[in-house]
Short mmCIF file of C-alpha atoms in Angstrom, two decimals:
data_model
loop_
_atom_site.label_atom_id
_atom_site.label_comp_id
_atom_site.label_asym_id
_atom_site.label_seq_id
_atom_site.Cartn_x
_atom_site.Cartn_y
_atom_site.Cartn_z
CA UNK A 1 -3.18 -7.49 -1.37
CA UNK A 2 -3.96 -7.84 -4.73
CA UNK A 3 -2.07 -4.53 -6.31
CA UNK A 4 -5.52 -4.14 -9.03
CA UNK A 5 -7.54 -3.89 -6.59
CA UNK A 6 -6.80 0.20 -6.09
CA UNK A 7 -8.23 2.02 -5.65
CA UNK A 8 -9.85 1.18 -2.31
CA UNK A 9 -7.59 -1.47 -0.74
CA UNK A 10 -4.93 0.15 -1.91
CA UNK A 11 -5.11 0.99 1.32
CA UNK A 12 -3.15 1.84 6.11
CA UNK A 13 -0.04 3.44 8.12
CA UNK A 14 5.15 5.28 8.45
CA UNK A 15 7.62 7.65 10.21
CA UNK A 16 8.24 11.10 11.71
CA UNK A 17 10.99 13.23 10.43
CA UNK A 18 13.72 11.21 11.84
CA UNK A 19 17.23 10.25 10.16
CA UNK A 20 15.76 6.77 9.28
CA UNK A 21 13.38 7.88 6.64
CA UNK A 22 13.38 10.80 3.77
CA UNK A 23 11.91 14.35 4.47
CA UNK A 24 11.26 16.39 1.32
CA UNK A 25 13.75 19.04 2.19
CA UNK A 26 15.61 16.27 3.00
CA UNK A 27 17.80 15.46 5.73
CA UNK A 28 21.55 15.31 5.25
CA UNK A 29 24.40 13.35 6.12
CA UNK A 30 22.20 11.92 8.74
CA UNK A 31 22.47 15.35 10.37
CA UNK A 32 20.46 18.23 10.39
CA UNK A 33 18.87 20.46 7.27
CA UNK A 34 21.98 21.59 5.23
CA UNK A 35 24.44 22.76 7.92
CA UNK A 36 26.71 25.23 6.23
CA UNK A 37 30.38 25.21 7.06
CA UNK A 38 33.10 27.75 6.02
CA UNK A 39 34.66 26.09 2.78
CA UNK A 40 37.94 24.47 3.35
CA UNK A 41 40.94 25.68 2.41
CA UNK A 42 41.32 23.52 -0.95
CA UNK A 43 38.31 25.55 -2.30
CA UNK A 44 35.98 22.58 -1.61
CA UNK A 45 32.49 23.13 -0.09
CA UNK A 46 31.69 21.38 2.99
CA UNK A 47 28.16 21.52 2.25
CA UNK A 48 26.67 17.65 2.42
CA UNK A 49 25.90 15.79 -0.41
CA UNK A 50 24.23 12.52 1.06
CA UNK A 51 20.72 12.32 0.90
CA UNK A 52 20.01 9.41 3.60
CA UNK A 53 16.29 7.31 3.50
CA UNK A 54 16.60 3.42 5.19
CA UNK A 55 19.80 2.70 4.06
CA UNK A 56 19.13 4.26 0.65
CA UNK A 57 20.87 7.26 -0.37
CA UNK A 58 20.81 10.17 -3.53
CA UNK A 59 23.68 11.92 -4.11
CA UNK A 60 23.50 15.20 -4.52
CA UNK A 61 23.28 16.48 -8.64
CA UNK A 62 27.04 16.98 -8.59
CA UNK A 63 28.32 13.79 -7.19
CA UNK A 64 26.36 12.04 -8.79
CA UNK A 65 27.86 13.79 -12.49
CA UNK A 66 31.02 13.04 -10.80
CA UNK A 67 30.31 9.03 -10.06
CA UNK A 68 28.73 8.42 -13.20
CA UNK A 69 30.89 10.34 -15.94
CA UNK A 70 31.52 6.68 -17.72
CA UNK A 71 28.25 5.06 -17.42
CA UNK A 72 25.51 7.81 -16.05
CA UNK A 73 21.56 7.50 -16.95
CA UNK A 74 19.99 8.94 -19.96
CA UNK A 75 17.52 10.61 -17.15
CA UNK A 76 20.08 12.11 -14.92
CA UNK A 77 19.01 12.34 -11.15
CA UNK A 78 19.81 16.10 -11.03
CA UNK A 79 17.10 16.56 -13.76
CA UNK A 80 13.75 16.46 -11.51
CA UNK A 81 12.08 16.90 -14.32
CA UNK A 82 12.90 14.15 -16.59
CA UNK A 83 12.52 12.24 -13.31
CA UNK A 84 8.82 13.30 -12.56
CA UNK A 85 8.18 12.67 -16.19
CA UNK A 86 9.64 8.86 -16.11
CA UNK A 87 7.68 8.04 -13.13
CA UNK A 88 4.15 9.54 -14.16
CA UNK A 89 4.68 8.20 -17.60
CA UNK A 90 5.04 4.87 -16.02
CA UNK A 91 1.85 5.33 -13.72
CA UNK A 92 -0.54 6.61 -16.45
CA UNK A 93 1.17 3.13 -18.39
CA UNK A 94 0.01 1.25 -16.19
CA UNK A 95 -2.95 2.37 -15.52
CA UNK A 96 -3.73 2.39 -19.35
CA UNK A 97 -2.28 -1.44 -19.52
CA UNK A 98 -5.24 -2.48 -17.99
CA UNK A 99 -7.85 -1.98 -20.52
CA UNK A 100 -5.75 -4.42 -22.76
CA UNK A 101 -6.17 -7.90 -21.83
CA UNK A 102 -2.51 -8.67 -20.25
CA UNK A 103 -2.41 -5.61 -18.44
CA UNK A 104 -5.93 -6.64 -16.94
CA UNK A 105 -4.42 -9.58 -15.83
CA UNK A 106 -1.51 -8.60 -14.35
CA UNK A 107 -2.62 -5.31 -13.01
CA UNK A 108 -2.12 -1.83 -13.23
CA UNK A 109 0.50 -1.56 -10.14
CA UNK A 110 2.58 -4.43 -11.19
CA UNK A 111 3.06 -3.16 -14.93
CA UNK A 112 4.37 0.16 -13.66
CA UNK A 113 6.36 -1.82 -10.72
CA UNK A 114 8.01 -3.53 -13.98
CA UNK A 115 8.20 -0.50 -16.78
CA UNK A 116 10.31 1.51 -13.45
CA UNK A 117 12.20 -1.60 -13.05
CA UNK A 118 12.79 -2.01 -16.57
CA UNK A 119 13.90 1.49 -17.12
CA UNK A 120 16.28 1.55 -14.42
CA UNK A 121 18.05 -1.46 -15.13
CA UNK A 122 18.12 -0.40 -19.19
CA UNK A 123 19.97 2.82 -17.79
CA UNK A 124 16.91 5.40 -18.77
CA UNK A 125 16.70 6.38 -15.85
CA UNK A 126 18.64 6.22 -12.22
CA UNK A 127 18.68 3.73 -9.34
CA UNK A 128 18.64 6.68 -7.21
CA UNK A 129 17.14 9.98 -7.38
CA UNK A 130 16.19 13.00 -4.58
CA UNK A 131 12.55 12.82 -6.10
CA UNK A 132 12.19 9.18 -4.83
CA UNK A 133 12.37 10.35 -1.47
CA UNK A 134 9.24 12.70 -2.53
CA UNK A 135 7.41 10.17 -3.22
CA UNK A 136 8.18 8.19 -0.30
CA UNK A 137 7.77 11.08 2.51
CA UNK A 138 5.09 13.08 1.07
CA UNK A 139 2.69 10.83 -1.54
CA UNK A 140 2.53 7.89 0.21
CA UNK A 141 1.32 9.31 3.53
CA UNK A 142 -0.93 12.19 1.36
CA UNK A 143 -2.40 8.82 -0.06
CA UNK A 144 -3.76 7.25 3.29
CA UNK A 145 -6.42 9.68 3.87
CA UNK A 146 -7.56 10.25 0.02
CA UNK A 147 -8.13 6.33 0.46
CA UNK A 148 -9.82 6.46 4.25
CA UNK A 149 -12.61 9.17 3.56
CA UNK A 150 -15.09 6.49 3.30
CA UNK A 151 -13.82 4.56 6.99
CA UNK A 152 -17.11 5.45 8.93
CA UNK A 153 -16.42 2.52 11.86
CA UNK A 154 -20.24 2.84 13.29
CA UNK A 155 -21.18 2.41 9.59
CA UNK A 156 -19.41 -0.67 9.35
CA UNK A 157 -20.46 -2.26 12.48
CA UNK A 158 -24.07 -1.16 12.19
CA UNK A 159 -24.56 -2.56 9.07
CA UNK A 160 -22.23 -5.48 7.77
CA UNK A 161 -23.57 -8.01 10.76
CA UNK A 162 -22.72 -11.71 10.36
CA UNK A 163 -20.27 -10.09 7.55
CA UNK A 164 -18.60 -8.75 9.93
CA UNK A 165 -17.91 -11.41 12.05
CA UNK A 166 -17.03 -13.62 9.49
CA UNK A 167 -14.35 -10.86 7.96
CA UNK A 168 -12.99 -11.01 12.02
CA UNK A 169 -12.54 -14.45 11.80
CA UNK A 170 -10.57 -14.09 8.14
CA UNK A 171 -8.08 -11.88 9.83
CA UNK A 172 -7.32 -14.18 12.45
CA UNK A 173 -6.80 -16.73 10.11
CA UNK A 174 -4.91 -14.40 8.14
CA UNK A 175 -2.32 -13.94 11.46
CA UNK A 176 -2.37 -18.08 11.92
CA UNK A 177 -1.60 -18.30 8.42
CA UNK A 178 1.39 -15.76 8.45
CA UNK A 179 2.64 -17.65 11.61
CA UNK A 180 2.55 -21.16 9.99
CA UNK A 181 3.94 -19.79 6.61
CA UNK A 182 6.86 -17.99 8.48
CA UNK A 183 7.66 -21.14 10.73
CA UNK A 184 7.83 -23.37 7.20
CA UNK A 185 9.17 -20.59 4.87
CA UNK A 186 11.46 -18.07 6.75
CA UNK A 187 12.47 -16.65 3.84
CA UNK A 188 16.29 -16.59 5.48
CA UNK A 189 17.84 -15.58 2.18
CA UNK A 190 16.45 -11.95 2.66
CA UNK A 191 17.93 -11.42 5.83
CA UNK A 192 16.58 -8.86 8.53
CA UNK A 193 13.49 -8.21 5.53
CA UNK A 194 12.80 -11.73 6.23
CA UNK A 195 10.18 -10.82 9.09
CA UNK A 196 9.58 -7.70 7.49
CA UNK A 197 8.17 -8.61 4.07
CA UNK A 198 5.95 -11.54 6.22
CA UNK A 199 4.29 -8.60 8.68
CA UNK A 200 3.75 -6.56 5.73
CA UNK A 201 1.84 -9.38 3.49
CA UNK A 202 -0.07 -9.96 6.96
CA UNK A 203 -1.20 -6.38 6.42
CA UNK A 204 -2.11 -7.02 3.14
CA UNK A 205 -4.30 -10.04 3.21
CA UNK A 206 -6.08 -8.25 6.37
CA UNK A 207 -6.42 -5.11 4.51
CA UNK A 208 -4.98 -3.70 0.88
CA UNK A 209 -2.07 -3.27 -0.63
CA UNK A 210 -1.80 0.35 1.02
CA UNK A 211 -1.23 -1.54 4.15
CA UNK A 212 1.54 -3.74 2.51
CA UNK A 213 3.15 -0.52 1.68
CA UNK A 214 2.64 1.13 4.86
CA UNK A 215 3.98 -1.46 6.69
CA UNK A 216 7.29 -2.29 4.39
CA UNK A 217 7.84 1.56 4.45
CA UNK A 218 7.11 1.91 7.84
CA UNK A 219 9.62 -1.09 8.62
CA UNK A 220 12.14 -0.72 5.86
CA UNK A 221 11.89 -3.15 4.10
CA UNK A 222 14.33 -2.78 0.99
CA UNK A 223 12.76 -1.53 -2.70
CA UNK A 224 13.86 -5.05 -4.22
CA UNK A 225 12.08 -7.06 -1.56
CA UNK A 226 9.10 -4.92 -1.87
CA UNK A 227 8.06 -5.24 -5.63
CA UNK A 228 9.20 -9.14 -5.45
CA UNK A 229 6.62 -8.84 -2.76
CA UNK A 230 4.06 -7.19 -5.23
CA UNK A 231 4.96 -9.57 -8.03
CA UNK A 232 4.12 -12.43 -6.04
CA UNK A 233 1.23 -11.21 -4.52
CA UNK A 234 -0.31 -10.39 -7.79
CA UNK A 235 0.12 -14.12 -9.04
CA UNK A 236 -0.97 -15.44 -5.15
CA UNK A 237 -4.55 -13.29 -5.77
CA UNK A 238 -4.92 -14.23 -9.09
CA UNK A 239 -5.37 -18.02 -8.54
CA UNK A 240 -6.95 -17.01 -5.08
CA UNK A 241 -10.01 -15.02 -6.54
CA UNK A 242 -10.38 -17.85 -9.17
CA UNK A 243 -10.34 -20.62 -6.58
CA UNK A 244 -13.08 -18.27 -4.30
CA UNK A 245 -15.59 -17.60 -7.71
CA UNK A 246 -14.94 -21.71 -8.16
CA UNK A 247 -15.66 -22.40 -4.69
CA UNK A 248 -19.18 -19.86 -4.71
CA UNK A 249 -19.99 -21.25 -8.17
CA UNK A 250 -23.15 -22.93 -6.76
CA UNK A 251 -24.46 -20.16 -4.55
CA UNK A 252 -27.24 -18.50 -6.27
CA UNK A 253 -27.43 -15.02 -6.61
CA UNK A 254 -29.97 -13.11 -4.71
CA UNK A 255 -33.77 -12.68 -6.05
CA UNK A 256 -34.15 -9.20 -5.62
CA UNK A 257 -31.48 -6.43 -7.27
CA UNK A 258 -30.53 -3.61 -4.64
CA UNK A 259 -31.11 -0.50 -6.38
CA UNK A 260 -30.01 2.01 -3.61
CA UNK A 261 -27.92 4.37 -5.38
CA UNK A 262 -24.81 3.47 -2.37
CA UNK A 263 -24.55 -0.15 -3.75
CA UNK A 264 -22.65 -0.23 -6.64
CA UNK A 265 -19.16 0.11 -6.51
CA UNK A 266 -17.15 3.31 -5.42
CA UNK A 267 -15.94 3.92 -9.11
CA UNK A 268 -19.85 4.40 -10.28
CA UNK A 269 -19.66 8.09 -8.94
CA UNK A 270 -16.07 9.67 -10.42
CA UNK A 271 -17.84 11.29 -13.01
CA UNK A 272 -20.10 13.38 -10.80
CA UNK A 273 -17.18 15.01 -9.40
CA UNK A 274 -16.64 18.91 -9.62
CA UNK A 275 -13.16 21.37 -9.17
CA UNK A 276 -14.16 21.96 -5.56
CA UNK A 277 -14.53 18.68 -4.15
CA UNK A 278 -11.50 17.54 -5.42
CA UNK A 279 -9.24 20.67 -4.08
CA UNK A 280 -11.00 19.84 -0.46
CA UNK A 281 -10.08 16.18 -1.04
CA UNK A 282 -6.67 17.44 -1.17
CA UNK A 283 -6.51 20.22 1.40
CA UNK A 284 -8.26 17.82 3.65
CA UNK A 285 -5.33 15.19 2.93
CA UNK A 286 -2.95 17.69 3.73
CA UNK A 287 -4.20 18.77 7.03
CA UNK A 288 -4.42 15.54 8.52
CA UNK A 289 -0.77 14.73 7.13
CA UNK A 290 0.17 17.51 8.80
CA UNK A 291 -1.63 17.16 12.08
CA UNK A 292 -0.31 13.33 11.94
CA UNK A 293 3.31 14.54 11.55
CA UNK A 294 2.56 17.26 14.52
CA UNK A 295 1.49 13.99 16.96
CA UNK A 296 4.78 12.05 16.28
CA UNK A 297 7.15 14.90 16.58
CA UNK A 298 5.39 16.17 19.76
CA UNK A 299 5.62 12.93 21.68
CA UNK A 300 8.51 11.90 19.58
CA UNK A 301 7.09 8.57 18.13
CA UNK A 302 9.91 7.22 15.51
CA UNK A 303 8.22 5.69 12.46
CA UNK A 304 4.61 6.34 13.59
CA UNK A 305 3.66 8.92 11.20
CA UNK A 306 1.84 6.49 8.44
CA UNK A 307 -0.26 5.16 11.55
CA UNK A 308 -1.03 8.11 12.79
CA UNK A 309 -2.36 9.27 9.33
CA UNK A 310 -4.76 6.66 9.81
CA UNK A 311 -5.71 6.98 13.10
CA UNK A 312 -6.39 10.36 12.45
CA UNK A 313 -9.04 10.13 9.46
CA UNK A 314 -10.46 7.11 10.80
CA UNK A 315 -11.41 8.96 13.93
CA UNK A 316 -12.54 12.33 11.82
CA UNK A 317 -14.12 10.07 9.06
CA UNK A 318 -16.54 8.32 11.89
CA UNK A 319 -17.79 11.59 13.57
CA UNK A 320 -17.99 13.36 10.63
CA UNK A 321 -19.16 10.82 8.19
CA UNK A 322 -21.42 12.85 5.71
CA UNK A 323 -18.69 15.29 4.79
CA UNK A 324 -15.55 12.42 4.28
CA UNK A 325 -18.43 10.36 2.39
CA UNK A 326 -18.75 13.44 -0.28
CA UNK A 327 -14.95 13.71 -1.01
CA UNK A 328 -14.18 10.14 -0.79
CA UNK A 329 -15.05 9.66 -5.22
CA UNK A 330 -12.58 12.47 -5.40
CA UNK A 331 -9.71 11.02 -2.95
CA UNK A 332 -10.33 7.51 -4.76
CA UNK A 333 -9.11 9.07 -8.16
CA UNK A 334 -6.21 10.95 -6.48
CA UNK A 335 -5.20 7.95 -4.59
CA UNK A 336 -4.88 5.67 -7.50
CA UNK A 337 -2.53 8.04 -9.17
CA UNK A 338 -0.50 8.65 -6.56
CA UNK A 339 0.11 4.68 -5.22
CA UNK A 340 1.02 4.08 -9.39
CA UNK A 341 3.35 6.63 -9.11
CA UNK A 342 5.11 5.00 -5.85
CA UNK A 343 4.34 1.71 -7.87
CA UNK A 344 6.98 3.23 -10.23
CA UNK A 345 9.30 4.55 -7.97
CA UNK A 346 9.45 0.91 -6.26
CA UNK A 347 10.39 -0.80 -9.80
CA UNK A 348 12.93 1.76 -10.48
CA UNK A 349 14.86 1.65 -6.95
CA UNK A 350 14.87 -2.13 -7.94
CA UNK A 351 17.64 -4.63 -9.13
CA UNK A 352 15.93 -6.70 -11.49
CA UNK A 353 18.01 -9.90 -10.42
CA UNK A 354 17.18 -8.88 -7.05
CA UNK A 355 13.68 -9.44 -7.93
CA UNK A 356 14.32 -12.52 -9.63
CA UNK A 357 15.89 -13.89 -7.09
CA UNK A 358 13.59 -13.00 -4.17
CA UNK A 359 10.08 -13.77 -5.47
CA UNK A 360 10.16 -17.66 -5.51
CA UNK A 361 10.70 -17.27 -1.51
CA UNK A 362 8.07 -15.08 -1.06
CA UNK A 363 5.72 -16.96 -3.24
CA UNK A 364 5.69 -19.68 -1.52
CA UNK A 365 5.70 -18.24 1.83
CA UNK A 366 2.47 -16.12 0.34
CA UNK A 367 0.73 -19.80 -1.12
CA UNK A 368 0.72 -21.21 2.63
CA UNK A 369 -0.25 -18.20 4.27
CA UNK A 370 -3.34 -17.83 2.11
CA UNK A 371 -4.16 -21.57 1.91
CA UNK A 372 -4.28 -21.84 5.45
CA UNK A 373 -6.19 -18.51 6.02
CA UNK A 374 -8.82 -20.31 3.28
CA UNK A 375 -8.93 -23.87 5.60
CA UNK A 376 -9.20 -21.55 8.66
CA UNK A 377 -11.68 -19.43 7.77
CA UNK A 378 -13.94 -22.33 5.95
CA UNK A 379 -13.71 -24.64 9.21
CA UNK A 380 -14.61 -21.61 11.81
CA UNK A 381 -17.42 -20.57 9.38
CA UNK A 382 -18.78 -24.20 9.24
CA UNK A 383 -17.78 -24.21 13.22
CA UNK A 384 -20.07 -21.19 14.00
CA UNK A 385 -22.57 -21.83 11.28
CA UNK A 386 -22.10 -19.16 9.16
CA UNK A 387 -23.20 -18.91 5.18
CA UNK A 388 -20.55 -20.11 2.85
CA UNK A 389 -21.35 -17.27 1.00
CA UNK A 390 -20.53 -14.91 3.77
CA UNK A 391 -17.12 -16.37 4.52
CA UNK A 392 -16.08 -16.35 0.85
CA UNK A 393 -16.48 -12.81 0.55
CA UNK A 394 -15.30 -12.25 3.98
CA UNK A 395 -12.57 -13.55 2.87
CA UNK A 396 -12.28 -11.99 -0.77
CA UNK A 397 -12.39 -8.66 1.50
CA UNK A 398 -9.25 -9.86 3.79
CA UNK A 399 -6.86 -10.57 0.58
CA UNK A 400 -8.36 -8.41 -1.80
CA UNK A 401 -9.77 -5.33 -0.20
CA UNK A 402 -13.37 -3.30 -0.77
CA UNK A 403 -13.11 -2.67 -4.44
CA UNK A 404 -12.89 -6.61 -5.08
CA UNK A 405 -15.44 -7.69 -2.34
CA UNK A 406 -17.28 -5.15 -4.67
CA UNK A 407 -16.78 -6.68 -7.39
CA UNK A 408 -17.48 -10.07 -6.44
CA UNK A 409 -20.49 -9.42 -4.69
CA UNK A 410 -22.05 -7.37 -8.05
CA UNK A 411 -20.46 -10.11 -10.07
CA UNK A 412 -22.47 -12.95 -8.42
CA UNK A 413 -25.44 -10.91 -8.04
CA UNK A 414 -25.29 -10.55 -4.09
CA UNK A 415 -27.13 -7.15 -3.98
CA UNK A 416 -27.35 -6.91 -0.48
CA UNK A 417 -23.94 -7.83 0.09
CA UNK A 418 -22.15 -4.56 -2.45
CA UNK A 419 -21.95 -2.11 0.35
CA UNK A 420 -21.28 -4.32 3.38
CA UNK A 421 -18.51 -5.84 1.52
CA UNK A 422 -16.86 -2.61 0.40
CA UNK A 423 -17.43 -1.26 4.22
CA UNK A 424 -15.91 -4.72 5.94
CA UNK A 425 -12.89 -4.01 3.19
CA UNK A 426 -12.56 -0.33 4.39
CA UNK A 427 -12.23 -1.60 8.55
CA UNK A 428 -9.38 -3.75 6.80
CA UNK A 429 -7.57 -1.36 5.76
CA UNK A 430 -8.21 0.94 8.81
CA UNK A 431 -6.69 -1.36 11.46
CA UNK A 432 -4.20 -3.42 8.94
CA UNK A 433 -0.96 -1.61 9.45
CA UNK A 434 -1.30 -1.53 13.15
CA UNK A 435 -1.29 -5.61 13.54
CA UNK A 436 1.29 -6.28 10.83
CA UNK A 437 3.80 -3.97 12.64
CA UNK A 438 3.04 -4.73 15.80
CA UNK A 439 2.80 -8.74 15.19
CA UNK A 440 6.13 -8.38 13.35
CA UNK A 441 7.28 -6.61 16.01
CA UNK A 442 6.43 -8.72 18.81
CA UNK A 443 6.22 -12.06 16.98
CA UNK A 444 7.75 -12.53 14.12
CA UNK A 445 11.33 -10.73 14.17
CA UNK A 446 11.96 -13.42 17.31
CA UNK A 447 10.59 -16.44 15.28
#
C-alpha cells in the first residue's frame, strides 16, 4: 500500500454497532446509549463517562478536566472544535506537503500520520478525543464507496485480459509472500497485532492502503501499530516502484499514443465536476453505509460492516456502471480528504516511541513479503509466458493500487495499458479486505 497513492488505492472493508468498535453517538461503558440512573445520594451523577472503541477509550469532557488539571492539552478533548480544526489542518498539510519535494517523497498520508503524531506527543492536542471515534465509525466506512464508484467487475474482466491474469498471479504471490515473511519475521514483540498488522499489509499489497485500513480497523489492530505500519510501508514502496521502473527500463514504450478520453488517469477529470455530482457522490455514500450497517445488524454479523460497504457498491457499481462511473471524479476528491483526515487521527492516537519501536519489525517483515511476491510473480510470468511488461505492472497494481499502475503505465508510455491498469487496481481493492481478514483469520493468528 503505498499511502501516496490515494486517491484510488486508498482503497476495501469494518464492524456493526457492537461494543468492540465506536458508534458516533457512542456507546457507553460498554453498555447501551447513555442509560440514565437516579443520581446517588452524594450528589454524583451516575451518568457514564467511558467512551469504549477496541480497547481505546475518551473520557467524557469532565473527566477528562478532572485527570488532566496538572498536565492537560492545549486542544482540550471537550473542545470538538479545536479538535476538528487540528485534524483537518493536518490533512490539508499534508496534502499541501506534497507539491514540495520531501513531502512528494514521503507522501501526503505519512506527513499528516507524523504532524498528528507530533502534535499529540508535543501536548497540542490529546491522545484521546470523542471525535476520533467519528472518524473511525463514520469517515472511514463513508470513504469505501466514494473510492469504489469506479469497481465495474465485467469492466475489468472484459477488458484487462492477460493483465488480468498476471495481477491474479501477483496476489497469490502476495499471500505466499505474507506466509514466508510471517514464518521468518513474526513480529512477536507486538503481541496479538502480530498477525494482525501481517493480514492487513496482505490487504495492502493485493489492493490499497484503504484495505490496510479496513482490515487493521476491522481487526483492531492498535493506532501505534498502524502508522508504524504506514511508515514502513511508505519506505517498502518507495524502493519497490524504483526497483519495478529499473527492472522495465528496457521495455519500450508503445508506438501509438491512446487518445481515448478514459485513458489518462482518474485525476484528469476533477475539474469538470459540478455542485450536483458531488452532493450525489455523497448521498450515494451514505445510503450504501447505511444499507451496509442495516445487513450486519439484521443478521448480526460482528465487525462486518467495512466489508459489507464493499460488497455493496461493488455489486451496485457493476449493474449500474454508467451512473457510479459519473460520480466516481467527485468521490475520488472526497475520499482523499477524508482517508488524510483518519491519516491524522492515526498519528495523533499514537505514542511516538511506540512507533519507533515497532517499525523496524514491520519493515522487515514488509521487505520479505514484497521480495518474494517480486521472485513469485517474475518466475510464474516467465512459467506461463507472459510479457515482462505485463507482470511489472501487474504487480505495480498489487502494492501500489490503480492511481500508480496509472502512473506507471503513462510514465513509460504504455497507452494501452492506462485504463486496464487502473481497472486491475480497482478489483484489488474490491476483494482485498476479504482475503486479509479471512487469511489472518484462518492462517495466520495460528502460525
Amino acid at each position: 500500500m503505498a499511502a501516496s497513492r490515494l486517491p484510488l488505492h486508498l482503497v476495501a472493508l469494518a464492524s456493526s454497532p457492537s461494543p468492540s468498535h465506536p458508534i458516533f453517538f457512542c456507546k457507553i461503558n460498554n453498555g447501551a446509549k447513555f442509560p440514565y440512573k437516579k443520581q446517588s445520594d452524594t450528589g454524583e451523577s451516575n451518568l457514564p463517562n467511558t467512551i469504549s472503541h477496541r480497547g481505546r477509550s475518551w473520557k467524557d469532557s469532565s473527566t477528562v478536566k478532572k485527570s488532566h488539571l496538572n498536565n492537560s492539552p492545549i486542544v482540550s478533548s471537550s473542545d470538538q472544535w479545536g479538535i476538528w480544526t487540528a485534524l483537518f489542518a493536518a490533512a490539508t498539510f499534508g496534502l499541501w506537503s506534497e507539491k514540495t519535494k520531501i513531502g512528494s517523497m514521503v507522501s501526503a498520508a505519512l506527513v499528516s500520520i507524523l504532524v498528528g503524531l507530533a502534535a499529540s506527543n508535543l501536548g497540542i492536542i490529546p491522545h484521546d478525543a470523542p471525535a476520533y471515534s467519528v472518524v473511525f465509525r463514520y469517515l472511514l466506512p463513508l470513504t469505501i464507496p466514494l473510492l469504489l464508484f469506479r469497481a465495474d467487475l465485467r469492466q475489468v474482466i472484459r477488458t484487462t485480459g492477460t493483465l488480468f491474469f498476471a495481477f491474479l498471479l501477483g496476489s497469490v504471490a502476495t499471500v505466499i509472500g505474507t506466509t514466508i515473511a510471517f514464518l521468518m519475521v513474526p513480529m512477536r514483540s507486538l503481541g496479538p497485532d502480530n498477525w494482525k498488522i501481517a493480514s492487513a499489509l496482505m490487504g495492502s499489497y493485493i489492493g490499497g492502503a484503504i484495505n490496510y485500513v479496513a482490515i487493521s480497523e476491522a481487526l483492531g489492530v492498535s493506532p501505534s501499530v498502524i502508522a508504524a505500519g504506514v511508515a514502513a510501508d511508505n519506505v517498502i514502496c518507495a524502493l519497490y516502484f524504483l526497483l519495478l521502473f529499473t527492472l522495465a527500463s528496457k521495455i519500450p514504450p508503445e508506438s501509438a499514443k491512446v487518445t481515448d478520453a478514459d485513458s489518462s488517469c482518474p485525476e484528469s477529470s476533477k475539474s469538470k465536476l459540478s455542485v450536483l455530482q458531488m452532493a450525489t457522490a455523497i448521498a450515494v455514500s451514505f445510503s450504501i453505509c447505511k444499507t451496509a450497517n442495516s445487513i450486519t445488524k439484521t443478521f448480526g454479523i460482528q465487525g462486518g460492516e467495512l466489508p459489507a460497504v464493499t460488497a455493496v457498491i461493488v455489486m451496485l457499481a457493476t449493474i449500474f456502471p454508467s451512473f457510479f462511473r459519473h460520480l466516481a471524479p467527485a468521490g475520488d476528491l472526497f475520499a482523499l480528504v477524508l482517508m488524510q483526515v483518519f491519516f491524522a487521527v492515526l498519528g495523533a492516537s499514537g505514542s511516538l516511541r511506540n512507533v519507533i519501536n515497532t517499525a523496524p519489525s514491520i519493515f522487515l517483515f514488509a521487505f520479505i513479503q514484497v521480495t518474494v511476491h517480486l521472485v513469485i510473480i517474475l518466475g510464474l510470468g516467465k512459467l506461463f509466458r507472459i510479457d515482462r511488461k505485463l507482470l511489472l505492472l501487474a504487480s505495480n497494481a498489487n502494492i501500489g493500487g490503480p492511481t500508480t499502475a496509472c502512473g506507471m503505465a503513462t510514465a513509460k508510455g504504455w497507452g494501452s495499458l492506462v485504463v486496464p491498469g487502473i481497472l486491475v487496481g480497482i478489483f484489488g481493492i474490491s476483494i482485498a479486505t476479504f482475503l486479509g481478514i479471512g487469511f489472518g483469520m484462518l492462517v495466520l493468528r495460528h502460525i
